[in-house]
Amino acid sequence: MSLDVLAVAPLYQGLDIYRIKLMTEPSKNPPSPLNPLIPSKTKLTTTEAKRIMSVLDETIHKVQLVTLLSYVASNKEVLEGMLGEDIMKAVREHEALCQILLDNVNYLQDEERWLQEEEEFEEEGWLRYHLFSVELQKSNLLPLTQQIRESTKNTLRLLLNNRQAASLLQMQTQGRSAEAQRFIDSLLELRGFLFEKLLTSPMEARDRAQFIQDISKRNRRNQEVIDALENELAVNMKNRDIEVQLCSIGQIMEGVT
């Protein structure tokens, strides 16, 4: 399932997902008023929940590998001895397909931009030829994209079948682009949210919602009290300043007389 999600990813630019346990550390602190926000369970118990987390973990692991393929293609001489001949051959084929796709897309963009800029053509046949060439290139994009999907799947299968190579590749996190790393970070954040959601029972979810609602009401009431006290303080400060001014004026008048 997760392999199909990654199949659309061409060659582009980790955290080790297996270090993230499916269990939270038990709290050593005494009970606090925030206990309603903490799930009572510390590990997943149902088969369905474990299967959900397993699929997500597998997907994150594959994303971590796929987002390093460009780094492999750019450092073939360095990584060939680490990853093996079969994987490097698959990467080179994948790189070639991606380059063909990129060239076709650039060609189409240039042709369409040029055709839009030209308002008049001296030869109608010449115009028809260029339009036909653009349409032909567009028709080639779909099968080429499918080839890249299959190439991604094949390269990923080879990596997954070679745990040592996959582990070595995952260590090359410096080769991952910032955009790819942000995507992985978002997946890990989703994993944490989903894990907590699966730990929380429906009753705990209702208690949590009620607890948050009560806290919000309490904060609003406290803010109203604070606003009232601040207003009262401002009035008192203003009255005190007036009294000080009047006292100063009185003293000045007495000195004059």
PDB file of C-alpha atoms in Angstrom:
ATOM      1  CA  MET A   1       0.000   0.000   0.000  1.00  0.00           C
ATOM      2  CA  SER A   2       2.667   2.489   1.053  1.00  0.00           C
ATOM      3  CA  LEU A   3       4.808   1.492  -1.925  1.00  0.00           C
ATOM      4  CA  ASP A   4       2.093   2.728  -4.292  1.00  0.00           C
ATOM      5  CA  VAL A   5       2.096   6.084  -2.558  1.00  0.00           C
ATOM      6  CA  LEU A   6       5.812   6.484  -3.198  1.00  0.00           C
ATOM      7  CA  ALA A   7       5.662   5.271  -6.787  1.00  0.00           C
ATOM      8  CA  VAL A   8       4.724   8.731  -8.073  1.00  0.00           C
ATOM      9  CA  ALA A   9       7.964  10.197  -6.717  1.00  0.00           C
ATOM     10  CA  PRO A  10      10.699  10.775  -9.320  1.00  0.00           C
ATOM     11  CA  LEU A  11      14.386  11.284  -8.482  1.00  0.00           C
ATOM     12  CA  TYR A  12      14.559  14.201  -6.020  1.00  0.00           C
ATOM     13  CA  GLN A  13      15.884  15.435  -2.943  1.00  0.00           C
ATOM     14  CA  GLY A  14      16.986  10.516   8.462  1.00  0.00           C
ATOM     15  CA  LEU A  15      15.526   9.936  11.123  1.00  0.00           C
ATOM     16  CA  ASP A  16      15.441   6.229  11.957  1.00  0.00           C
ATOM     17  CA  ILE A  17      11.763   5.382  12.343  1.00  0.00           C
ATOM     18  CA  TYR A  18      12.572   2.142  14.081  1.00  0.00           C
ATOM     19  CA  ARG A  19      14.007   4.043  17.019  1.00  0.00           C
ATOM     20  CA  ILE A  20      10.561   5.465  17.737  1.00  0.00           C
ATOM     21  CA  LYS A  21       8.907   2.873  19.946  1.00  0.00           C
ATOM     22  CA  LEU A  22       5.196   2.184  19.908  1.00  0.00           C
ATOM     23  CA  MET A  23       5.112   2.932  23.614  1.00  0.00           C
ATOM     24  CA  THR A  24       5.321   6.069  25.703  1.00  0.00           C
ATOM     25  CA  GLU A  25       7.628   6.333  28.681  1.00  0.00           C
ATOM     26  CA  PRO A  26       5.741   6.038  31.969  1.00  0.00           C
ATOM     27  CA  SER A  27       5.652   9.280  33.903  1.00  0.00           C
ATOM     28  CA  LYS A  28       7.670   9.394  37.122  1.00  0.00           C
ATOM     29  CA  ASN A  29       6.084  12.655  38.209  1.00  0.00           C
ATOM     30  CA  PRO A  30       3.216  12.799  40.732  1.00  0.00           C
ATOM     31  CA  PRO A  31      -0.329  13.306  39.429  1.00  0.00           C
ATOM     32  CA  SER A  32      -1.012  16.772  38.139  1.00  0.00           C
ATOM     33  CA  PRO A  33      -4.120  18.760  37.220  1.00  0.00           C
ATOM     34  CA  LEU A  34      -3.299  18.007  33.550  1.00  0.00           C
ATOM     35  CA  ASN A  35      -3.889  14.257  33.923  1.00  0.00           C
ATOM     36  CA  PRO A  36      -7.045  14.390  31.740  1.00  0.00           C
ATOM     37  CA  LEU A  37      -4.739  15.322  28.835  1.00  0.00           C
ATOM     38  CA  ILE A  38      -2.541  12.233  29.334  1.00  0.00           C
ATOM     39  CA  PRO A  39      -3.821   8.924  27.895  1.00  0.00           C
ATOM     40  CA  SER A  40      -4.241   6.209  30.505  1.00  0.00           C
ATOM     41  CA  LYS A  41      -2.620   3.620  28.195  1.00  0.00           C
ATOM     42  CA  THR A  42       1.061   3.703  27.331  1.00  0.00           C
ATOM     43  CA  LYS A  43       1.091   1.198  24.464  1.00  0.00           C
ATOM     44  CA  LEU A  44      -1.161   0.034  21.662  1.00  0.00           C
ATOM     45  CA  THR A  45      -3.187  -3.060  22.455  1.00  0.00           C
ATOM     46  CA  THR A  46      -5.506  -3.703  19.513  1.00  0.00           C
ATOM     47  CA  THR A  47      -4.402  -5.414  16.319  1.00  0.00           C
ATOM     48  CA  GLU A  48      -6.016  -2.710  14.181  1.00  0.00           C
ATOM     49  CA  ALA A  49      -4.128   0.095  15.937  1.00  0.00           C
ATOM     50  CA  LYS A  50      -0.817  -1.748  15.636  1.00  0.00           C
ATOM     51  CA  ARG A  51      -1.460  -2.389  11.953  1.00  0.00           C
ATOM     52  CA  ILE A  52      -2.201   1.298  11.339  1.00  0.00           C
ATOM     53  CA  MET A  53       1.036   2.376  13.003  1.00  0.00           C
ATOM     54  CA  SER A  54       2.970  -0.329  11.182  1.00  0.00           C
ATOM     55  CA  VAL A  55       1.767   0.915   7.787  1.00  0.00           C
ATOM     56  CA  LEU A  56       2.639   4.512   8.681  1.00  0.00           C
ATOM     57  CA  ASP A  57       6.081   3.511   9.967  1.00  0.00           C
ATOM     58  CA  GLU A  58       6.738   1.574   6.775  1.00  0.00           C
ATOM     59  CA  THR A  59       5.690   4.546   4.667  1.00  0.00           C
ATOM     60  CA  ILE A  60       7.970   6.934   6.558  1.00  0.00           C
ATOM     61  CA  HIS A  61      10.860   4.496   6.172  1.00  0.00           C
ATOM     62  CA  LYS A  62      10.317   4.332   2.403  1.00  0.00           C
ATOM     63  CA  VAL A  63      10.037   8.107   2.108  1.00  0.00           C
ATOM     64  CA  GLN A  64      13.341   8.439   3.938  1.00  0.00           C
ATOM     65  CA  LEU A  65      14.969   6.179   1.337  1.00  0.00           C
ATOM     66  CA  VAL A  66      13.317   7.662  -1.762  1.00  0.00           C
ATOM     67  CA  THR A  67      14.240  11.227  -0.792  1.00  0.00           C
ATOM     68  CA  LEU A  68      17.915  10.246  -0.881  1.00  0.00           C
ATOM     69  CA  LEU A  69      17.928   8.867  -4.436  1.00  0.00           C
ATOM     70  CA  SER A  70      19.148  12.141  -5.930  1.00  0.00           C
ATOM     71  CA  TYR A  71      22.036  12.134  -3.488  1.00  0.00           C
ATOM     72  CA  VAL A  72      22.922   8.601  -4.624  1.00  0.00           C
ATOM     73  CA  ALA A  73      22.775   9.644  -8.283  1.00  0.00           C
ATOM     74  CA  SER A  74      25.062  12.620  -7.594  1.00  0.00           C
ATOM     75  CA  ASN A  75      27.586  10.552  -5.628  1.00  0.00           C
ATOM     76  CA  LYS A  76      27.693   7.280  -7.551  1.00  0.00           C
ATOM     77  CA  GLU A  77      31.444   6.848  -7.250  1.00  0.00           C
ATOM     78  CA  VAL A  78      31.389   7.231  -3.471  1.00  0.00           C
ATOM     79  CA  LEU A  79      28.302   5.114  -2.767  1.00  0.00           C
ATOM     80  CA  GLU A  80      28.678   2.334  -5.330  1.00  0.00           C
ATOM     81  CA  GLY A  81      30.825   0.234  -3.013  1.00  0.00           C
ATOM     82  CA  MET A  82      28.390   0.745  -0.140  1.00  0.00           C
ATOM     83  CA  LEU A  83      25.098   0.050  -1.937  1.00  0.00           C
ATOM     84  CA  GLY A  84      26.061  -2.633  -4.402  1.00  0.00           C
ATOM     85  CA  GLU A  85      26.002  -2.998  -8.178  1.00  0.00           C
ATOM     86  CA  ASP A  86      22.303  -3.899  -8.534  1.00  0.00           C
ATOM     87  CA  ILE A  87      21.087  -0.866  -6.618  1.00  0.00           C
ATOM     88  CA  MET A  88      23.431   1.509  -8.419  1.00  0.00           C
ATOM     89  CA  LYS A  89      22.340   0.130 -11.781  1.00  0.00           C
ATOM     90  CA  ALA A  90      18.697   0.743 -10.855  1.00  0.00           C
ATOM     91  CA  VAL A  91      19.552   4.269  -9.693  1.00  0.00           C
ATOM     92  CA  ARG A  92      21.338   5.062 -12.958  1.00  0.00           C
ATOM     93  CA  GLU A  93      18.358   3.837 -15.002  1.00  0.00           C
ATOM     94  CA  HIS A  94      16.013   5.848 -12.809  1.00  0.00           C
ATOM     95  CA  GLU A  95      18.178   8.946 -13.194  1.00  0.00           C
ATOM     96  CA  ALA A  96      18.165   8.585 -16.978  1.00  0.00           C
ATOM     97  CA  LEU A  97      14.361   8.336 -17.089  1.00  0.00           C
ATOM     98  CA  CYS A  98      13.989  11.380 -14.858  1.00  0.00           C
ATOM     99  CA  GLN A  99      16.376  13.371 -17.033  1.00  0.00           C
ATOM    100  CA  ILE A 100      14.366  12.476 -20.146  1.00  0.00           C
ATOM    101  CA  LEU A 101      11.189  13.623 -18.412  1.00  0.00           C
ATOM    102  CA  LEU A 102      12.826  16.867 -17.333  1.00  0.00           C
ATOM    103  CA  ASP A 103      14.107  17.533 -20.869  1.00  0.00           C
ATOM    104  CA  ASN A 104      10.646  16.913 -22.347  1.00  0.00           C
ATOM    105  CA  VAL A 105       8.983  19.222 -19.850  1.00  0.00           C
ATOM    106  CA  ASN A 106      11.539  21.980 -20.515  1.00  0.00           C
ATOM    107  CA  TYR A 107      11.048  21.562 -24.254  1.00  0.00           C
ATOM    108  CA  LEU A 108       7.280  21.836 -23.943  1.00  0.00           C
ATOM    109  CA  GLN A 109       7.534  24.928 -21.767  1.00  0.00           C
ATOM    110  CA  ASP A 110       9.868  26.621 -24.239  1.00  0.00           C
ATOM    111  CA  GLU A 111       7.715  25.704 -27.243  1.00  0.00           C
ATOM    112  CA  GLU A 112       4.455  26.856 -25.664  1.00  0.00           C
ATOM    113  CA  ARG A 113       6.072  30.101 -24.491  1.00  0.00           C
ATOM    114  CA  TRP A 114       7.430  30.745 -27.957  1.00  0.00           C
ATOM    115  CA  LEU A 115       4.112  29.988 -29.673  1.00  0.00           C
ATOM    116  CA  GLN A 116       2.302  32.376 -27.329  1.00  0.00           C
ATOM    117  CA  GLU A 117       4.763  35.167 -28.081  1.00  0.00           C
ATOM    118  CA  GLU A 118       4.493  34.779 -31.877  1.00  0.00           C
ATOM    119  CA  GLU A 119       1.290  36.407 -33.113  1.00  0.00           C
ATOM    120  CA  GLU A 120       1.770  35.983 -36.863  1.00  0.00           C
ATOM    121  CA  PHE A 121       3.297  33.170 -38.876  1.00  0.00           C
ATOM    122  CA  GLU A 122       4.358  33.415 -42.485  1.00  0.00           C
ATOM    123  CA  GLU A 123       3.781  29.722 -43.194  1.00  0.00           C
ATOM    124  CA  GLU A 124       0.694  27.913 -41.915  1.00  0.00           C
ATOM    125  CA  GLY A 125       2.338  24.515 -42.461  1.00  0.00           C
ATOM    126  CA  TRP A 126       5.233  25.493 -40.252  1.00  0.00           C
ATOM    127  CA  LEU A 127       2.794  26.428 -37.492  1.00  0.00           C
ATOM    128  CA  ARG A 128       0.940  23.124 -37.823  1.00  0.00           C
ATOM    129  CA  TYR A 129       4.264  21.271 -37.574  1.00  0.00           C
ATOM    130  CA  HIS A 130       5.159  22.949 -34.259  1.00  0.00           C
ATOM    131  CA  LEU A 131       1.712  22.388 -32.816  1.00  0.00           C
ATOM    132  CA  PHE A 132       1.889  18.720 -33.789  1.00  0.00           C
ATOM    133  CA  SER A 133       5.356  18.455 -32.216  1.00  0.00           C
ATOM    134  CA  VAL A 134       4.056  19.899 -28.924  1.00  0.00           C
ATOM    135  CA  GLU A 135       1.117  17.498 -28.844  1.00  0.00           C
ATOM    136  CA  LEU A 136       3.398  14.569 -29.599  1.00  0.00           C
ATOM    137  CA  GLN A 137       5.697  15.465 -26.722  1.00  0.00           C
ATOM    138  CA  LYS A 138       2.703  15.783 -24.390  1.00  0.00           C
ATOM    139  CA  SER A 139       1.469  12.326 -25.363  1.00  0.00           C
ATOM    140  CA  ASN A 140       4.860  10.880 -24.436  1.00  0.00           C
ATOM    141  CA  LEU A 141       4.748  12.246 -20.887  1.00  0.00           C
ATOM    142  CA  LEU A 142       2.190   9.782 -19.546  1.00  0.00           C
ATOM    143  CA  PRO A 143       4.017   6.548 -20.448  1.00  0.00           C
ATOM    144  CA  LEU A 144       7.297   8.128 -19.339  1.00  0.00           C
ATOM    145  CA  THR A 145       5.768   9.002 -15.968  1.00  0.00           C
ATOM    146  CA  GLN A 146       4.575   5.404 -15.630  1.00  0.00           C
ATOM    147  CA  GLN A 147       8.103   4.176 -16.350  1.00  0.00           C
ATOM    148  CA  ILE A 148       9.420   6.414 -13.578  1.00  0.00           C
ATOM    149  CA  ARG A 149       6.831   5.002 -11.168  1.00  0.00           C
ATOM    150  CA  GLU A 150       7.937   1.477 -11.945  1.00  0.00           C
ATOM    151  CA  SER A 151      11.589   2.474 -11.701  1.00  0.00           C
ATOM    152  CA  THR A 152      10.982   4.005  -8.264  1.00  0.00           C
ATOM    153  CA  LYS A 153       9.269   0.829  -7.086  1.00  0.00           C
ATOM    154  CA  ASN A 154      12.080  -1.345  -8.392  1.00  0.00           C
ATOM    155  CA  THR A 155      14.835   0.745  -6.783  1.00  0.00           C
ATOM    156  CA  LEU A 156      12.982   0.822  -3.504  1.00  0.00           C
ATOM    157  CA  ARG A 157      12.446  -2.954  -3.526  1.00  0.00           C
ATOM    158  CA  LEU A 158      16.168  -3.496  -3.998  1.00  0.00           C
ATOM    159  CA  LEU A 159      16.929  -1.221  -1.049  1.00  0.00           C
ATOM    160  CA  LEU A 160      14.360  -2.896   1.185  1.00  0.00           C
ATOM    161  CA  ASN A 161      15.760  -6.315   0.328  1.00  0.00           C
ATOM    162  CA  ASN A 162      19.229  -5.158   1.347  1.00  0.00           C
ATOM    163  CA  ARG A 163      18.942  -3.960   4.942  1.00  0.00           C
ATOM    164  CA  GLN A 164      22.608  -3.086   5.225  1.00  0.00           C
ATOM    165  CA  ALA A 165      22.477  -0.874   2.143  1.00  0.00           C
ATOM    166  CA  ALA A 166      19.250   0.762   3.341  1.00  0.00           C
ATOM    167  CA  SER A 167      20.775   1.477   6.758  1.00  0.00           C
ATOM    168  CA  LEU A 168      23.907   2.959   5.192  1.00  0.00           C
ATOM    169  CA  LEU A 169      21.809   5.131   2.891  1.00  0.00           C
ATOM    170  CA  GLN A 170      19.671   6.394   5.759  1.00  0.00           C
ATOM    171  CA  MET A 171      22.815   7.683   7.428  1.00  0.00           C
ATOM    172  CA  GLN A 172      23.416  10.069   4.500  1.00  0.00           C
ATOM    173  CA  THR A 173      20.887  12.594   5.825  1.00  0.00           C
ATOM    174  CA  GLN A 174      23.027  15.519   4.643  1.00  0.00           C
ATOM    175  CA  GLY A 175      22.068  14.611   1.082  1.00  0.00           C
ATOM    176  CA  ARG A 176      18.355  15.185   1.652  1.00  0.00           C
ATOM    177  CA  SER A 177      16.863  18.479   0.519  1.00  0.00           C
ATOM    178  CA  ALA A 178      15.290  20.859   3.032  1.00  0.00           C
ATOM    179  CA  GLU A 179      11.888  20.386   1.398  1.00  0.00           C
ATOM    180  CA  ALA A 180      12.116  16.599   1.691  1.00  0.00           C
ATOM    181  CA  GLN A 181      13.222  16.846   5.318  1.00  0.00           C
ATOM    182  CA  ARG A 182      10.275  19.111   6.136  1.00  0.00           C
ATOM    183  CA  PHE A 183       7.961  16.555   4.552  1.00  0.00           C
ATOM    184  CA  ILE A 184       9.456  13.786   6.683  1.00  0.00           C
ATOM    185  CA  ASP A 185       9.200  15.937   9.799  1.00  0.00           C
ATOM    186  CA  SER A 186       5.524  16.473   9.010  1.00  0.00           C
ATOM    187  CA  LEU A 187       5.024  12.719   8.675  1.00  0.00           C
ATOM    188  CA  LEU A 188       6.702  12.158  12.041  1.00  0.00           C
ATOM    189  CA  GLU A 189       4.487  14.817  13.583  1.00  0.00           C
ATOM    190  CA  LEU A 190       1.469  13.058  12.081  1.00  0.00           C
ATOM    191  CA  ARG A 191       2.752   9.791  13.525  1.00  0.00           C
ATOM    192  CA  GLY A 192       2.916  11.277  17.023  1.00  0.00           C
ATOM    193  CA  PHE A 193      -0.572  12.724  16.720  1.00  0.00           C
ATOM    194  CA  LEU A 194      -2.000   9.467  15.385  1.00  0.00           C
ATOM    195  CA  PHE A 195      -0.268   7.402  18.057  1.00  0.00           C
ATOM    196  CA  GLU A 196      -1.742   9.575  20.812  1.00  0.00           C
ATOM    197  CA  LYS A 197      -5.140   9.402  19.120  1.00  0.00           C
ATOM    198  CA  LEU A 198      -5.035   5.607  19.042  1.00  0.00           C
ATOM    199  CA  LEU A 199      -4.098   5.502  22.723  1.00  0.00           C
ATOM    200  CA  THR A 200      -7.067   7.668  23.709  1.00  0.00           C
ATOM    201  CA  SER A 201     -10.394   5.933  24.303  1.00  0.00           C
ATOM    202  CA  PRO A 202     -13.713   7.638  23.359  1.00  0.00           C
ATOM    203  CA  MET A 203     -14.441   8.309  27.039  1.00  0.00           C
ATOM    204  CA  GLU A 204     -11.008   9.863  27.533  1.00  0.00           C
ATOM    205  CA  ALA A 205     -11.558  11.981  24.430  1.00  0.00           C
ATOM    206  CA  ARG A 206     -14.829  13.304  25.892  1.00  0.00           C
ATOM    207  CA  ASP A 207     -13.159  13.973  29.259  1.00  0.00           C
ATOM    208  CA  ARG A 208     -10.328  15.784  27.500  1.00  0.00           C
ATOM    209  CA  ALA A 209     -12.722  17.960  25.516  1.00  0.00           C
ATOM    210  CA  GLN A 210     -14.648  18.800  28.691  1.00  0.00           C
ATOM    211  CA  PHE A 211     -11.416  19.536  30.553  1.00  0.00           C
ATOM    212  CA  ILE A 212     -10.214  21.905  27.835  1.00  0.00           C
ATOM    213  CA  GLN A 213     -13.607  23.609  27.769  1.00  0.00           C
ATOM    214  CA  ASP A 214     -13.521  24.085  31.573  1.00  0.00           C
ATOM    215  CA  ILE A 215      -9.995  25.471  31.415  1.00  0.00           C
ATOM    216  CA  SER A 216     -11.038  27.907  28.684  1.00  0.00           C
ATOM    217  CA  LYS A 217     -13.999  29.128  30.747  1.00  0.00           C
ATOM    218  CA  ARG A 218     -11.791  29.512  33.818  1.00  0.00           C
ATOM    219  CA  ASN A 219      -9.244  31.492  31.810  1.00  0.00           C
ATOM    220  CA  ARG A 220     -11.971  33.795  30.496  1.00  0.00           C
ATOM    221  CA  ARG A 221     -13.276  34.420  34.027  1.00  0.00           C
ATOM    222  CA  ASN A 222      -9.762  35.052  35.303  1.00  0.00           C
ATOM    223  CA  GLN A 223      -9.118  37.474  32.454  1.00  0.00           C
ATOM    224  CA  GLU A 224     -12.322  39.349  33.294  1.00  0.00           C
ATOM    225  CA  VAL A 225     -11.192  39.680  36.926  1.00  0.00           C
ATOM    226  CA  ILE A 226      -7.740  40.854  35.816  1.00  0.00           C
ATOM    227  CA  ASP A 227      -9.272  43.440  33.461  1.00  0.00           C
ATOM    228  CA  ALA A 228     -11.519  44.751  36.238  1.00  0.00           C
ATOM    229  CA  LEU A 229      -8.612  45.019  38.700  1.00  0.00           C
ATOM    230  CA  GLU A 230      -6.478  46.777  36.090  1.00  0.00           C
ATOM    231  CA  ASN A 231      -9.254  49.273  35.414  1.00  0.00           C
ATOM    232  CA  GLU A 232      -9.726  49.870  39.134  1.00  0.00           C
ATOM    233  CA  LEU A 233      -5.976  50.327  39.571  1.00  0.00           C
ATOM    234  CA  ALA A 234      -5.853  52.793  36.679  1.00  0.00           C
ATOM    235  CA  VAL A 235      -8.687  54.846  38.225  1.00  0.00           C
ATOM    236  CA  ASN A 236      -6.993  54.852  41.643  1.00  0.00           C
ATOM    237  CA  MET A 237      -3.675  55.868  40.119  1.00  0.00           C
ATOM    238  CA  LYS A 238      -5.373  58.689  38.237  1.00  0.00           C
ATOM    239  CA  ASN A 239      -7.139  59.905  41.431  1.00  0.00           C
ATOM    240  CA  ARG A 240      -3.868  59.767  43.338  1.00  0.00           C
ATOM    241  CA  ASP A 241      -2.127  61.850  40.691  1.00  0.00           C
ATOM    242  CA  ILE A 242      -4.907  64.447  40.892  1.00  0.00           C
ATOM    243  CA  GLU A 243      -4.633  64.551  44.678  1.00  0.00           C
ATOM    244  CA  VAL A 244      -0.866  65.002  44.469  1.00  0.00           C
ATOM    245  CA  GLN A 245      -1.288  67.829  41.985  1.00  0.00           C
ATOM    246  CA  LEU A 246      -3.903  69.546  44.155  1.00  0.00           C
ATOM    247  CA  CYS A 247      -1.687  69.183  47.224  1.00  0.00           C
ATOM    248  CA  SER A 248       1.252  70.695  45.341  1.00  0.00           C
ATOM    249  CA  ILE A 249      -0.884  73.605  44.155  1.00  0.00           C
ATOM    250  CA  GLY A 250      -2.095  74.209  47.733  1.00  0.00           C
ATOM    251  CA  GLN A 251       1.447  74.299  49.056  1.00  0.00           C
ATOM    252  CA  ILE A 252       2.464  76.754  46.337  1.00  0.00           C
ATOM    253  CA  MET A 253      -0.479  79.029  47.148  1.00  0.00           C
ATOM    254  CA  GLU A 254       0.403  79.005  50.860  1.00  0.00           C
ATOM    255  CA  GLY A 255       3.962  79.977  50.059  1.00  0.00           C
ATOM    256  CA  VAL A 256       2.787  82.874  47.964  1.00  0.00           C
ATOM    257  CA  THR A 257       0.551  84.273  50.705  1.00  0.00           C
TER     258      THR A 257
END
